[in-house]
XYZ file of C-alpha atoms in Angstrom:
461
model
C -5.324 -32.501 -20.389
C -2.299 -30.367 -19.508
C -2.098 -26.596 -19.809
C -5.717 -25.769 -20.355
C -6.115 -22.008 -20.206
C -7.488 -21.050 -16.844
C -10.609 -19.479 -18.310
C -11.515 -22.748 -19.999
C -10.682 -25.077 -17.119
C -13.618 -27.233 -15.981
C -15.964 -25.021 -14.023
C -18.435 -25.927 -11.342
C -22.108 -25.744 -12.163
C -24.380 -23.393 -10.295
C -23.995 -19.746 -9.320
C -20.512 -18.269 -9.465
C -19.279 -15.909 -6.810
C -18.199 -12.443 -7.826
C -14.648 -12.089 -9.044
C -14.158 -8.924 -7.024
C -15.506 -7.685 -3.736
C -18.561 -5.403 -3.842
C -17.695 -1.803 -4.830
C -18.345 -0.437 -1.340
C -16.005 -3.016 0.175
C -13.359 -2.615 -2.529
C -13.137 1.140 -1.994
C -12.269 0.760 1.674
C -10.649 -2.658 1.994
C -8.605 -2.980 -1.205
C -6.224 -0.062 -0.546
C -5.726 -1.178 3.064
C -4.944 -4.745 1.987
C -2.522 -3.532 -0.694
C -0.662 -1.391 1.842
C -0.567 -4.292 4.319
C 0.894 -6.520 1.608
C 3.442 -3.829 0.763
C 4.537 -3.396 4.395
C 5.198 -7.104 4.826
C 6.971 -7.492 1.482
C 9.162 -4.455 2.168
C 10.212 -5.903 5.517
C 10.969 -9.332 4.052
C 13.051 -7.840 1.247
C 14.743 -5.467 3.696
C 15.926 -8.551 5.569
C 17.074 -10.145 2.324
C 18.757 -6.960 1.071
C 20.599 -6.490 4.357
C 22.094 -9.937 3.971
C 22.981 -9.320 0.321
C 24.760 -6.056 1.154
C 26.478 -7.615 4.172
C 27.647 -10.480 1.947
C 29.248 -7.947 -0.352
C 30.886 -6.002 2.471
C 31.759 -8.184 5.456
C 30.351 -11.702 5.748
C 33.052 -13.310 3.600
C 36.003 -12.601 5.913
C 33.859 -12.795 9.096
C 32.473 -16.280 8.461
C 34.662 -17.700 5.675
C 38.195 -16.418 6.318
C 40.631 -17.105 3.517
C 43.860 -15.687 2.228
C 42.138 -15.226 -1.149
C 39.544 -12.409 -1.335
C 37.814 -14.039 -4.304
C 37.353 -17.301 -2.385
C 35.860 -15.442 0.600
C 33.476 -13.543 -1.681
C 32.430 -16.740 -3.468
C 31.719 -18.410 -0.115
C 29.626 -15.453 1.074
C 27.681 -15.327 -2.197
C 27.221 -19.097 -1.986
C 25.321 -18.624 1.285
C 23.344 -15.910 -0.517
C 22.464 -18.480 -3.201
C 21.630 -21.101 -0.546
C 18.528 -19.139 0.396
C 17.374 -19.335 -3.209
C 17.836 -23.098 -3.227
C 15.496 -23.406 -0.242
C 12.874 -21.091 -1.755
C 11.142 -23.957 -3.610
C 10.513 -25.572 -0.204
C 8.777 -22.363 0.776
C 6.683 -22.529 -2.401
C 5.524 -26.048 -1.489
C 4.907 -25.232 2.191
C 3.312 -21.802 1.950
C 1.697 -22.494 -1.415
C -0.150 -25.421 0.130
C -1.147 -23.316 3.143
C -2.194 -20.397 0.945
C -4.215 -22.470 -1.534
C -5.859 -24.655 1.136
C -6.073 -22.584 4.327
C -5.894 -18.991 3.126
C -3.560 -16.323 1.784
C -3.410 -14.350 5.030
C -2.327 -17.288 7.218
C 0.519 -18.095 4.861
C 1.712 -14.487 4.800
C 1.736 -14.115 8.585
C 3.719 -17.343 8.967
C 6.267 -16.407 6.279
C 6.910 -12.986 7.817
C 7.395 -14.468 11.290
C 9.879 -17.029 9.968
C 11.866 -14.354 8.121
C 12.039 -12.181 11.231
C 13.348 -14.979 13.435
C 16.015 -15.969 10.895
C 17.201 -12.409 10.259
C 17.536 -11.478 13.927
C 19.347 -14.785 14.406
C 21.987 -13.758 11.847
C 22.565 -10.549 13.778
C 23.259 -12.552 16.952
C 25.649 -15.109 15.425
C 29.246 -15.510 16.587
C 31.873 -15.157 13.855
C 34.375 -17.780 12.710
C 37.019 -16.281 14.968
C 34.797 -16.956 18.010
C 32.971 -20.193 17.152
C 35.023 -21.801 14.396
C 33.150 -24.019 11.922
C 29.922 -23.729 13.921
C 29.587 -20.093 12.800
C 29.260 -20.723 9.025
C 27.047 -23.777 9.696
C 24.626 -21.666 11.715
C 24.769 -18.901 9.097
C 23.839 -21.272 6.276
C 21.018 -22.765 8.391
C 19.488 -19.352 9.015
C 19.869 -18.470 5.335
C 17.949 -21.609 4.396
C 15.128 -20.521 6.732
C 15.137 -17.072 5.116
C 14.826 -18.711 1.721
C 11.885 -20.856 2.815
C 10.166 -17.710 4.045
C 10.794 -15.871 0.772
C 9.324 -18.800 -1.141
C 5.928 -17.988 0.334
C 6.081 -14.196 0.511
C 5.817 -12.828 -3.008
C 2.938 -14.956 -4.292
C 0.803 -14.379 -1.214
C 1.404 -10.623 -1.103
C 0.496 -9.942 -4.732
C -2.447 -12.354 -4.577
C -3.976 -10.788 -1.485
C -3.785 -7.378 -3.168
C -4.954 -8.557 -6.614
C -7.866 -10.627 -5.310
C -9.187 -7.629 -3.357
C -8.774 -5.258 -6.317
C -11.743 -3.499 -7.942
C -12.574 -4.499 -11.540
C -10.125 -3.185 -14.119
C -7.415 -2.342 -11.555
C -5.898 -5.720 -10.798
C -2.385 -4.881 -12.010
C -2.421 -1.542 -10.202
C -3.183 -3.106 -6.829
C -0.908 -6.110 -7.371
C 1.973 -3.783 -8.257
C 1.833 -2.044 -4.862
C 3.507 -4.942 -2.997
C 5.697 -5.403 -6.080
C 7.525 -2.220 -5.056
C 8.520 -3.993 -1.831
C 11.838 -5.417 -3.118
C 13.134 -1.981 -4.137
C 11.739 -0.305 -1.023
C 13.365 -2.997 1.094
C 16.701 -2.303 -0.583
C 16.309 1.455 -0.056
C 15.423 0.891 3.587
C 18.469 -1.333 4.071
C 20.673 1.288 2.406
C 19.159 3.990 4.628
C 20.337 1.964 7.631
C 23.697 0.724 6.293
C 25.037 3.965 4.776
C 24.693 6.102 7.939
C 26.110 3.237 9.993
C 29.137 3.051 7.686
C 29.621 6.810 7.862
C 29.372 6.894 11.668
C 31.540 3.918 12.645
C 33.707 3.673 9.522
C 34.391 0.569 7.455
C 36.567 -1.020 10.149
C 33.908 -0.541 12.812
C 31.251 -1.888 10.476
C 33.293 -4.992 9.710
C 34.119 -5.548 13.379
C 30.681 -5.205 14.996
C 28.260 -2.673 13.460
C 27.182 -5.015 10.631
C 24.849 -6.572 13.223
C 22.771 -3.395 13.628
C 20.677 -3.699 10.413
C 19.853 -7.338 11.245
C 18.770 -6.581 14.815
C 16.620 -3.617 13.738
C 14.507 -6.127 11.866
C 12.847 -7.014 15.196
C 10.939 -3.725 15.258
C 9.982 -3.952 11.592
C 8.672 -7.514 11.880
C 6.492 -6.641 14.878
C 4.966 -3.785 12.871
C 4.465 -6.034 9.843
C 2.788 -8.795 11.832
C 0.401 -6.308 13.419
C -0.543 -4.871 10.008
C -1.054 -8.267 8.370
C -3.239 -9.685 11.128
C -5.694 -6.778 10.775
C -6.683 -7.351 7.123
C -9.372 -9.651 5.777
C -8.920 -12.869 3.805
C -9.035 -12.768 0.004
C -12.679 -12.762 -1.217
C -11.724 -14.983 -4.162
C -10.159 -17.577 -1.860
C -13.144 -17.395 0.511
C -15.540 -17.973 -2.385
C -13.638 -20.961 -3.781
C -13.184 -22.428 -0.296
C -16.914 -22.087 0.302
C -17.659 -23.990 -2.905
C -15.451 -26.906 -1.893
C -16.770 -27.152 1.688
C -20.525 -27.092 0.997
C -22.593 -30.152 1.970
C -22.316 -32.766 -0.747
C -25.995 -32.491 -1.661
C -25.602 -28.780 -2.414
C -22.050 -28.691 -3.712
C -21.412 -28.469 -7.480
C -19.227 -30.990 -9.209
C -15.627 -30.334 -8.117
C -12.934 -29.299 -10.566
C -9.606 -31.167 -10.693
C -8.011 -28.204 -8.852
C -10.540 -27.832 -6.034
C -9.641 -29.275 -2.677
C -6.346 -30.761 -3.817
C -4.170 -31.765 -0.878
C -1.038 -31.141 -2.900
C -1.518 -28.147 -5.236
C 2.007 -28.394 -6.672
C 1.288 -31.895 -7.991
C -1.838 -30.702 -9.795
C 0.048 -27.681 -11.112
C 2.840 -29.804 -12.594
C 0.346 -32.212 -14.150
C -2.054 -29.707 -15.690
C -0.088 -26.501 -16.284
C 3.597 -27.388 -16.920
C 3.900 -25.207 -20.025
C 2.570 -22.092 -18.334
C 4.770 -22.713 -15.315
C 7.921 -22.999 -17.448
C 7.092 -20.034 -19.682
C 6.064 -17.920 -16.686
C 9.408 -18.710 -15.077
C 11.246 -17.757 -18.250
C 9.272 -14.510 -18.541
C 10.601 -13.358 -15.153
C 14.152 -14.734 -15.260
C 15.783 -11.810 -17.085
C 14.383 -9.201 -14.731
C 15.616 -11.203 -11.756
C 19.143 -11.137 -13.175
C 19.013 -7.377 -13.740
C 17.811 -6.763 -10.183
C 20.288 -8.961 -8.330
C 23.345 -8.098 -10.407
C 22.613 -4.403 -9.938
C 21.439 -4.381 -6.320
C 23.719 -7.106 -4.905
C 26.685 -8.060 -7.058
C 27.798 -4.727 -8.471
C 27.924 -3.198 -4.972
C 30.735 -5.643 -4.227
C 32.281 -5.772 -7.704
C 32.625 -2.012 -8.209
C 34.705 -1.259 -5.103
C 36.752 -4.484 -5.053
C 37.612 -4.838 -8.741
C 37.338 -1.316 -10.145
C 38.134 0.872 -7.148
C 34.784 2.671 -7.212
C 33.901 4.091 -3.755
C 31.355 2.008 -1.830
C 29.061 4.984 -1.258
C 29.048 5.720 -4.997
C 27.785 2.231 -5.816
C 25.156 2.245 -3.053
C 23.952 5.701 -4.130
C 23.750 4.752 -7.817
C 21.769 1.597 -7.062
C 19.495 3.481 -4.635
C 18.670 6.277 -7.091
C 17.979 3.726 -9.817
C 15.736 1.725 -7.486
C 13.854 4.890 -6.498
C 13.268 5.739 -10.165
C 11.900 2.247 -10.753
C 9.549 2.622 -7.792
C 8.344 5.997 -9.086
C 7.050 4.537 -12.356
C 5.801 1.187 -11.028
C 2.194 2.234 -10.349
C 1.735 4.249 -13.584
C 3.160 1.322 -15.560
C 0.783 -1.094 -13.832
C -2.178 1.188 -14.564
C -1.114 1.298 -18.201
C -1.095 -2.507 -18.317
C -4.647 -2.489 -16.935
C -5.623 -0.379 -19.936
C -3.666 -1.879 -22.842
C -2.671 -5.325 -21.542
C 0.241 -6.956 -19.741
C 2.214 -8.220 -22.729
C 2.781 -4.914 -24.606
C 4.230 -3.274 -21.497
C 6.350 -6.254 -20.458
C 7.632 -6.817 -23.990
C 8.742 -3.178 -24.149
C 10.642 -3.631 -20.884
C 12.234 -6.869 -22.071
C 13.448 -5.284 -25.326
C 14.797 -2.331 -23.347
C 16.698 -4.619 -20.967
C 18.193 -6.622 -23.827
C 19.415 -3.450 -25.566
C 20.543 -1.593 -22.427
C 22.239 -4.447 -20.514
C 25.687 -3.962 -22.047
C 25.746 -0.125 -21.833
C 24.483 -0.272 -18.239
C 27.338 -2.415 -16.933
C 29.852 -0.816 -19.301
C 29.226 2.399 -17.340
C 31.212 0.862 -14.472
C 34.379 1.211 -16.537
C 33.972 5.002 -16.399
C 34.273 4.947 -12.581
C 32.167 8.113 -12.712
C 29.327 8.292 -10.187
C 27.030 10.375 -12.417
C 27.510 8.095 -15.422
C 26.904 4.951 -13.359
C 23.843 6.476 -11.676
C 22.351 7.494 -15.029
C 22.962 4.076 -16.567
C 21.513 2.249 -13.552
C 18.479 4.538 -13.492
C 17.609 3.792 -17.119
C 18.181 0.057 -16.610
C 16.032 -0.177 -13.478
C 13.245 1.787 -15.184
C 13.244 -0.776 -18.009
C 13.119 -3.414 -15.279
C 10.014 -1.724 -13.845
C 8.299 -2.122 -17.230
C 8.921 -5.873 -16.973
C 8.252 -6.401 -13.291
C 5.332 -4.077 -12.552
C 2.746 -5.999 -14.644
C 4.229 -9.410 -13.739
C 2.560 -9.186 -10.311
C -0.801 -9.578 -12.054
C 0.420 -11.494 -15.102
C 1.745 -14.593 -13.316
C -1.305 -15.107 -11.041
C -3.600 -14.707 -14.060
C -1.956 -17.725 -15.708
C -3.441 -20.107 -13.094
C -6.889 -20.919 -11.606
C -7.793 -19.690 -8.120
C -7.188 -22.957 -6.228
C -3.675 -23.273 -7.674
C -2.875 -19.572 -7.939
C -0.753 -19.137 -4.813
C 1.376 -22.166 -5.704
C 1.518 -21.405 -9.441
C 2.427 -17.726 -9.223
C 4.920 -18.357 -6.406
C 6.576 -21.271 -8.207
C 7.051 -19.321 -11.454
C 8.429 -16.211 -9.757
C 10.608 -18.048 -7.240
C 12.123 -20.335 -9.876
C 12.923 -17.251 -11.956
C 14.479 -15.569 -8.914
C 16.515 -18.661 -8.095
C 17.826 -19.334 -11.597
C 18.127 -15.737 -12.757
C 18.908 -13.971 -9.494
C 20.167 -16.353 -6.842
C 23.002 -17.715 -8.925
C 23.714 -14.424 -10.724
C 26.377 -13.211 -8.228
C 28.096 -16.615 -8.341
C 28.058 -16.751 -12.138
C 29.213 -13.141 -12.364
C 32.090 -13.760 -9.923
C 33.204 -16.739 -12.002
C 32.892 -14.803 -15.278
C 34.909 -11.887 -13.934
C 37.622 -14.231 -12.733
C 38.142 -15.196 -16.397
C 37.241 -11.926 -18.159
C 38.027 -8.756 -16.262
C 35.792 -6.408 -18.255
C 32.360 -5.496 -16.808
C 31.009 -5.939 -20.351
C 30.691 -9.642 -19.611
C 27.994 -8.789 -17.048
C 26.028 -7.044 -19.773
C 26.237 -9.968 -22.188
C 25.180 -12.421 -19.465
C 22.233 -10.276 -18.369
C 21.200 -9.475 -21.936
C 21.053 -13.179 -22.805
C 18.687 -13.903 -19.910
C 16.520 -10.903 -20.843
C 16.331 -12.232 -24.406
C 15.060 -15.527 -22.978
C 12.370 -13.604 -21.099
C 11.396 -11.819 -24.304
C 10.917 -15.127 -26.144
C 8.858 -16.613 -23.305
C 6.591 -13.545 -23.212
C 5.979 -13.912 -26.942
C 4.865 -17.519 -26.346
C 2.394 -16.640 -23.559
C -1.139 -15.265 -24.036
C -2.485 -11.901 -22.935
C -4.111 -12.338 -19.495
C -5.689 -8.958 -18.699
C -9.226 -10.237 -19.343
C -8.807 -13.631 -17.628
C -11.551 -14.460 -15.146
C -10.096 -14.298 -11.647
C -12.792 -16.110 -9.639
C -12.216 -19.642 -11.005
């Protein structure tokens, strides 16, 4: 029977473990786990944001030299998209580890893989030095980054949500959800001073490596933080049920102990997986077109100073971060859908004005438009950290939540710079970016309307 709601899925007989840790444990452990999840997610998205910004600024001519600037940019953004194509492999790999062996193990492994790949990019020779080997190695490392990202988001929000006290699941899950924006701000805090110190020519020639190599320190810190936190109590309880002696164990559910969680997910919950993906696809487009594509598009096509674009995106991201936790707390009180639907409507309405602001070439106008747009995005993406996991039962939750979010990121975000580059090669107005983004946000709105409210879903089954 496909797509049974998780609260009505076949449940084991016998006593049920608590959905949340005891109050005394939750008060001390839950905040620490949430911060540990945030640190790791910030570092992973810092690595990803550094590559996205470098793609916009330098990687095209350094690794894909061409007499045509558009061709070089397309090639660089294609390697950006390559990491999204490999993300589903990360969902399968780390989802299986997370659902069978534990959330924490999967998160430590994903962070280590991201660190190795990012530092590797910083050490690569360019096309001028190594010829075709350079872009081949670059694409290989990008694929490894994508595999890592496929396991990061689901594990981080799950570890925080499954430690959360009753009634505060969205609040705790939203803490690592600020990681993408914090990672972008951190990357900007490294790239902007570097650009100002060495100049654009120096950055293109050699200094672009600095942000990648600094990742070494951040990854060491992240690994230390993640290895000091405890495993999810919900995972521990479900694992204990499936490993009891046969004489004492309750009847297993179809999800428990599956060797291939993705197969069970596709068989039993295809509708929720597809609708969950659609619910997040519009927000992914808003994020990546604003944070990645427009930073390249503004200076190259409209003559807007690079620092102006980076500053506008950074201020907008900071505003989104500022309201993320209050928005999540609101969704704990009134439900996920009302808050997310408000954000989706806002993104549909504001998409065209937001990108139309680029035509003004005025830093204040662009910053204001981006700030409003990224605050609407926060309304969509703050509750989604709890909403997507709540769509699936505990033994499929890592795989289910990761698959929905990563597919949305791949389809809505990973290909957004490529689609936008193609659109702008045919229509020069930035309005086309607004129509493209608004269409995807409308799709998210329709998918949210088709999904149930999940705030009161049981989280221990």
